[in-house]
Amino acid sequence: MPSPEASRPLTAPAEHPHRGAGAAAEQADSSGQLAEQLLRLTRRLHHAQKQAFRPLGLTPAQSRLLRTVGSHTQRGEAPRMADLARHLEVVPRAVTTLVDALEELGAVRRAQDPANRRVVLIELTDEGRAMLRELRRARQSAAEDILEPLTEEQRTQLGGLLSTLVDRPENHC
């Protein structure tokens, strides 16, 4: 059963018609509340996805790496380990550990770059493609559980608002 706090809307409180000296403090408090709600929602989604990934034998980090390799594969590329580290914003050693685990599961394989034998490329296997399909279903199911209380109109509105925030250049953070 969701707590009363969890059922609060993801919107800022309505603006007051008479903005007095406390307006800046109210706006800061409102922003703080929104940030807290976004963090709670992110944690809830992360937990739901973690539960959905468990039957696949994947951790959230492994699933993210697998999705990244899959994205490169769709563009006809095999990413380098360094590309994956940069994209995932982790140290190369972390990528090595994730690739090791996915390789053990048969989802990816290492290959030498024909243009530079020192470079290791990561390729998606047939098993990895199958895992990606299952992963997409699991992620969709987890998201659906979270978004279930929203109407289509609310989902569209939320998507637009989140896009505005996500697509904003990082130097504004």
PDB file of C-alpha atoms in Angstrom:
ATOM      1  CA  MET A   1       0.000   0.000   0.000  1.00  0.00           C
ATOM      2  CA  PRO A   2       1.571   3.329  -1.027  1.00  0.00           C
ATOM      3  CA  SER A   3       2.194   5.826   1.725  1.00  0.00           C
ATOM      4  CA  PRO A   4       0.261   9.132   1.671  1.00  0.00           C
ATOM      5  CA  GLU A   5       3.590  10.796   0.886  1.00  0.00           C
ATOM      6  CA  ALA A   6       4.066   8.557  -2.170  1.00  0.00           C
ATOM      7  CA  SER A   7       0.663   9.547  -3.565  1.00  0.00           C
ATOM      8  CA  ARG A   8       1.414  13.260  -3.654  1.00  0.00           C
ATOM      9  CA  PRO A   9       1.385  14.687  -7.173  1.00  0.00           C
ATOM     10  CA  LEU A  10       4.653  15.362  -9.009  1.00  0.00           C
ATOM     11  CA  THR A  11       3.750  19.013  -9.423  1.00  0.00           C
ATOM     12  CA  ALA A  12       4.697  22.154  -7.616  1.00  0.00           C
ATOM     13  CA  PRO A  13       2.137  23.722  -5.315  1.00  0.00           C
ATOM     14  CA  ALA A  14      -0.037  26.316  -7.027  1.00  0.00           C
ATOM     15  CA  GLU A  15       1.410  29.816  -7.102  1.00  0.00           C
ATOM     16  CA  HIS A  16       0.003  32.220  -4.609  1.00  0.00           C
ATOM     17  CA  PRO A  17      -1.741  35.262  -6.117  1.00  0.00           C
ATOM     18  CA  HIS A  18      -0.020  37.607  -3.634  1.00  0.00           C
ATOM     19  CA  ARG A  19       3.711  36.950  -3.731  1.00  0.00           C
ATOM     20  CA  GLY A  20       5.198  38.532  -0.674  1.00  0.00           C
ATOM     21  CA  ALA A  21       8.624  38.486   0.953  1.00  0.00           C
ATOM     22  CA  GLY A  22       8.415  34.734   1.442  1.00  0.00           C
ATOM     23  CA  ALA A  23       7.964  34.024  -2.290  1.00  0.00           C
ATOM     24  CA  ALA A  24      11.617  33.143  -2.873  1.00  0.00           C
ATOM     25  CA  ALA A  25      11.611  30.828   0.141  1.00  0.00           C
ATOM     26  CA  GLU A  26       8.374  29.196  -1.062  1.00  0.00           C
ATOM     27  CA  GLN A  27       9.840  28.688  -4.529  1.00  0.00           C
ATOM     28  CA  ALA A  28      13.012  27.162  -3.063  1.00  0.00           C
ATOM     29  CA  ASP A  29      10.907  24.898  -0.825  1.00  0.00           C
ATOM     30  CA  SER A  30       8.747  23.933  -3.808  1.00  0.00           C
ATOM     31  CA  SER A  31      11.855  23.112  -5.871  1.00  0.00           C
ATOM     32  CA  GLY A  32      13.246  21.091  -2.987  1.00  0.00           C
ATOM     33  CA  GLN A  33       9.994  19.135  -2.731  1.00  0.00           C
ATOM     34  CA  LEU A  34       9.984  18.469  -6.474  1.00  0.00           C
ATOM     35  CA  ALA A  35      13.596  17.318  -6.354  1.00  0.00           C
ATOM     36  CA  GLU A  36      12.775  14.977  -3.475  1.00  0.00           C
ATOM     37  CA  GLN A  37       9.767  13.573  -5.347  1.00  0.00           C
ATOM     38  CA  LEU A  38      11.900  12.977  -8.445  1.00  0.00           C
ATOM     39  CA  LEU A  39      14.527  11.204  -6.337  1.00  0.00           C
ATOM     40  CA  ARG A  40      11.876   9.017  -4.685  1.00  0.00           C
ATOM     41  CA  LEU A  41      10.355   8.185  -8.062  1.00  0.00           C
ATOM     42  CA  THR A  42      13.796   7.345  -9.468  1.00  0.00           C
ATOM     43  CA  ARG A  43      14.480   5.032  -6.533  1.00  0.00           C
ATOM     44  CA  ARG A  44      11.090   3.378  -6.964  1.00  0.00           C
ATOM     45  CA  LEU A  45      11.680   2.847 -10.693  1.00  0.00           C
ATOM     46  CA  HIS A  46      15.197   1.554 -10.038  1.00  0.00           C
ATOM     47  CA  HIS A  47      13.837  -0.923  -7.484  1.00  0.00           C
ATOM     48  CA  ALA A  48      11.040  -2.068  -9.818  1.00  0.00           C
ATOM     49  CA  GLN A  49      13.500  -2.575 -12.663  1.00  0.00           C
ATOM     50  CA  LYS A  50      15.937  -4.401 -10.403  1.00  0.00           C
ATOM     51  CA  GLN A  51      13.150  -6.816  -9.472  1.00  0.00           C
ATOM     52  CA  ALA A  52      12.187  -7.226 -13.136  1.00  0.00           C
ATOM     53  CA  PHE A  53      15.814  -7.906 -14.177  1.00  0.00           C
ATOM     54  CA  ARG A  54      16.421 -10.530 -11.484  1.00  0.00           C
ATOM     55  CA  PRO A  55      14.857 -13.438 -13.469  1.00  0.00           C
ATOM     56  CA  LEU A  56      17.126 -12.499 -16.397  1.00  0.00           C
ATOM     57  CA  GLY A  57      20.209 -12.813 -14.179  1.00  0.00           C
ATOM     58  CA  LEU A  58      21.165  -9.176 -14.807  1.00  0.00           C
ATOM     59  CA  THR A  59      21.998  -6.314 -12.516  1.00  0.00           C
ATOM     60  CA  PRO A  60      20.840  -2.804 -13.465  1.00  0.00           C
ATOM     61  CA  ALA A  61      24.445  -1.909 -14.388  1.00  0.00           C
ATOM     62  CA  GLN A  62      24.765  -4.967 -16.624  1.00  0.00           C
ATOM     63  CA  SER A  63      21.441  -4.178 -18.275  1.00  0.00           C
ATOM     64  CA  ARG A  64      22.572  -0.618 -18.953  1.00  0.00           C
ATOM     65  CA  LEU A  65      25.788  -1.843 -20.556  1.00  0.00           C
ATOM     66  CA  LEU A  66      23.886  -4.403 -22.619  1.00  0.00           C
ATOM     67  CA  ARG A  67      21.455  -1.713 -23.825  1.00  0.00           C
ATOM     68  CA  THR A  68      24.386   0.530 -24.725  1.00  0.00           C
ATOM     69  CA  VAL A  69      26.076  -2.234 -26.742  1.00  0.00           C
ATOM     70  CA  GLY A  70      22.704  -2.951 -28.378  1.00  0.00           C
ATOM     71  CA  SER A  71      22.315   0.706 -29.319  1.00  0.00           C
ATOM     72  CA  HIS A  72      25.751   0.708 -30.977  1.00  0.00           C
ATOM     73  CA  THR A  73      24.895  -2.549 -32.740  1.00  0.00           C
ATOM     74  CA  GLN A  74      21.723  -1.008 -34.198  1.00  0.00           C
ATOM     75  CA  ARG A  75      23.921   1.674 -35.744  1.00  0.00           C
ATOM     76  CA  GLY A  76      26.171  -1.019 -37.218  1.00  0.00           C
ATOM     77  CA  GLU A  77      28.997  -0.381 -34.753  1.00  0.00           C
ATOM     78  CA  ALA A  78      30.828  -2.439 -32.175  1.00  0.00           C
ATOM     79  CA  PRO A  79      31.830  -0.119 -29.321  1.00  0.00           C
ATOM     80  CA  ARG A  80      35.305  -0.002 -27.828  1.00  0.00           C
ATOM     81  CA  MET A  81      35.680  -0.532 -24.087  1.00  0.00           C
ATOM     82  CA  ALA A  82      36.737   3.118 -23.747  1.00  0.00           C
ATOM     83  CA  ASP A  83      33.588   4.257 -25.601  1.00  0.00           C
ATOM     84  CA  LEU A  84      31.440   2.283 -23.184  1.00  0.00           C
ATOM     85  CA  ALA A  85      33.222   3.730 -20.146  1.00  0.00           C
ATOM     86  CA  ARG A  86      32.758   7.266 -21.470  1.00  0.00           C
ATOM     87  CA  HIS A  87      29.104   6.700 -22.358  1.00  0.00           C
ATOM     88  CA  LEU A  88      28.304   5.111 -18.996  1.00  0.00           C
ATOM     89  CA  GLU A  89      30.422   7.698 -17.153  1.00  0.00           C
ATOM     90  CA  VAL A  90      32.403   5.049 -15.283  1.00  0.00           C
ATOM     91  CA  VAL A  91      36.057   4.100 -15.060  1.00  0.00           C
ATOM     92  CA  PRO A  92      37.276   1.572 -17.651  1.00  0.00           C
ATOM     93  CA  ARG A  93      37.838  -1.063 -14.949  1.00  0.00           C
ATOM     94  CA  ALA A  94      34.104  -0.993 -14.161  1.00  0.00           C
ATOM     95  CA  VAL A  95      33.317  -1.695 -17.822  1.00  0.00           C
ATOM     96  CA  THR A  96      35.757  -4.611 -17.804  1.00  0.00           C
ATOM     97  CA  THR A  97      33.927  -6.150 -14.841  1.00  0.00           C
ATOM     98  CA  LEU A  98      30.527  -5.670 -16.509  1.00  0.00           C
ATOM     99  CA  VAL A  99      31.733  -7.066 -19.834  1.00  0.00           C
ATOM    100  CA  ASP A 100      33.249 -10.059 -18.016  1.00  0.00           C
ATOM    101  CA  ALA A 101      29.870 -10.819 -16.437  1.00  0.00           C
ATOM    102  CA  LEU A 102      27.936 -10.371 -19.690  1.00  0.00           C
ATOM    103  CA  GLU A 103      30.489 -12.470 -21.546  1.00  0.00           C
ATOM    104  CA  GLU A 104      29.998 -15.227 -18.957  1.00  0.00           C
ATOM    105  CA  LEU A 105      26.264 -15.083 -19.649  1.00  0.00           C
ATOM    106  CA  GLY A 106      26.959 -15.355 -23.391  1.00  0.00           C
ATOM    107  CA  ALA A 107      25.437 -11.940 -24.121  1.00  0.00           C
ATOM    108  CA  VAL A 108      28.564 -10.261 -25.534  1.00  0.00           C
ATOM    109  CA  ARG A 109      31.963 -11.215 -26.856  1.00  0.00           C
ATOM    110  CA  ARG A 110      35.244  -9.386 -27.160  1.00  0.00           C
ATOM    111  CA  ALA A 111      36.741  -8.933 -30.628  1.00  0.00           C
ATOM    112  CA  GLN A 112      39.879  -7.266 -31.932  1.00  0.00           C
ATOM    113  CA  ASP A 113      39.432  -4.123 -33.979  1.00  0.00           C
ATOM    114  CA  PRO A 114      40.671  -5.041 -37.466  1.00  0.00           C
ATOM    115  CA  ALA A 115      42.067  -1.517 -37.867  1.00  0.00           C
ATOM    116  CA  ASN A 116      43.989  -1.596 -34.568  1.00  0.00           C
ATOM    117  CA  ARG A 117      44.750  -4.926 -32.892  1.00  0.00           C
ATOM    118  CA  ARG A 118      45.316  -3.204 -29.532  1.00  0.00           C
ATOM    119  CA  VAL A 119      41.689  -2.067 -29.417  1.00  0.00           C
ATOM    120  CA  VAL A 120      39.045  -4.404 -28.011  1.00  0.00           C
ATOM    121  CA  LEU A 121      35.532  -4.161 -29.420  1.00  0.00           C
ATOM    122  CA  ILE A 122      32.422  -5.505 -27.713  1.00  0.00           C
ATOM    123  CA  GLU A 123      29.960  -7.366 -29.902  1.00  0.00           C
ATOM    124  CA  LEU A 124      26.432  -8.448 -29.118  1.00  0.00           C
ATOM    125  CA  THR A 125      25.778 -12.186 -29.510  1.00  0.00           C
ATOM    126  CA  ASP A 126      22.515 -13.856 -30.523  1.00  0.00           C
ATOM    127  CA  GLU A 127      21.986 -14.641 -26.840  1.00  0.00           C
ATOM    128  CA  GLY A 128      22.573 -10.956 -26.081  1.00  0.00           C
ATOM    129  CA  ARG A 129      19.937  -9.957 -28.644  1.00  0.00           C
ATOM    130  CA  ALA A 130      17.457 -12.336 -27.007  1.00  0.00           C
ATOM    131  CA  MET A 131      18.340 -10.922 -23.589  1.00  0.00           C
ATOM    132  CA  LEU A 132      17.773  -7.386 -24.904  1.00  0.00           C
ATOM    133  CA  ARG A 133      14.277  -8.326 -26.070  1.00  0.00           C
ATOM    134  CA  GLU A 134      13.492  -9.767 -22.619  1.00  0.00           C
ATOM    135  CA  LEU A 135      15.099  -6.751 -20.989  1.00  0.00           C
ATOM    136  CA  ARG A 136      12.888  -4.362 -22.968  1.00  0.00           C
ATOM    137  CA  ARG A 137       9.811  -6.306 -21.867  1.00  0.00           C
ATOM    138  CA  ALA A 138      10.954  -6.260 -18.232  1.00  0.00           C
ATOM    139  CA  ARG A 139      11.683  -2.521 -18.328  1.00  0.00           C
ATOM    140  CA  GLN A 140       8.327  -1.840 -19.997  1.00  0.00           C
ATOM    141  CA  SER A 141       6.530  -3.867 -17.343  1.00  0.00           C
ATOM    142  CA  ALA A 142       8.340  -2.078 -14.500  1.00  0.00           C
ATOM    143  CA  ALA A 143       7.564   1.329 -16.028  1.00  0.00           C
ATOM    144  CA  GLU A 144       3.947   0.348 -16.592  1.00  0.00           C
ATOM    145  CA  ASP A 145       3.585  -0.581 -12.922  1.00  0.00           C
ATOM    146  CA  ILE A 146       4.924   2.829 -11.884  1.00  0.00           C
ATOM    147  CA  LEU A 147       2.869   4.811 -14.419  1.00  0.00           C
ATOM    148  CA  GLU A 148      -0.357   2.793 -14.018  1.00  0.00           C
ATOM    149  CA  PRO A 149      -2.194   5.481 -12.009  1.00  0.00           C
ATOM    150  CA  LEU A 150      -1.684   8.096 -14.756  1.00  0.00           C
ATOM    151  CA  THR A 151      -4.006   8.734 -17.673  1.00  0.00           C
ATOM    152  CA  GLU A 152      -2.590   8.899 -21.212  1.00  0.00           C
ATOM    153  CA  GLU A 153      -2.871  12.683 -21.081  1.00  0.00           C
ATOM    154  CA  GLN A 154      -0.937  12.809 -17.802  1.00  0.00           C
ATOM    155  CA  ARG A 155       1.723  10.471 -19.211  1.00  0.00           C
ATOM    156  CA  THR A 156       2.128  12.709 -22.252  1.00  0.00           C
ATOM    157  CA  GLN A 157       2.373  15.793 -20.048  1.00  0.00           C
ATOM    158  CA  LEU A 158       4.896  14.109 -17.732  1.00  0.00           C
ATOM    159  CA  GLY A 159       6.946  12.967 -20.718  1.00  0.00           C
ATOM    160  CA  GLY A 160       7.071  16.512 -22.062  1.00  0.00           C
ATOM    161  CA  LEU A 161       8.095  17.964 -18.713  1.00  0.00           C
ATOM    162  CA  LEU A 162      10.789  15.354 -18.171  1.00  0.00           C
ATOM    163  CA  SER A 163      12.124  15.901 -21.707  1.00  0.00           C
ATOM    164  CA  THR A 164      12.433  19.596 -20.977  1.00  0.00           C
ATOM    165  CA  LEU A 165      14.561  18.812 -17.925  1.00  0.00           C
ATOM    166  CA  VAL A 166      16.589  15.966 -19.417  1.00  0.00           C
ATOM    167  CA  ASP A 167      17.327  17.744 -22.706  1.00  0.00           C
ATOM    168  CA  ARG A 168      18.608  20.871 -21.001  1.00  0.00           C
ATOM    169  CA  PRO A 169      22.372  21.339 -21.468  1.00  0.00           C
ATOM    170  CA  GLU A 170      24.326  20.044 -18.486  1.00  0.00           C
ATOM    171  CA  ASN A 171      26.167  23.325 -17.909  1.00  0.00           C
ATOM    172  CA  HIS A 172      22.906  24.691 -16.463  1.00  0.00           C
ATOM    173  CA  CYS A 173      23.025  22.191 -13.592  1.00  0.00           C
TER     174      CYS A 173
END
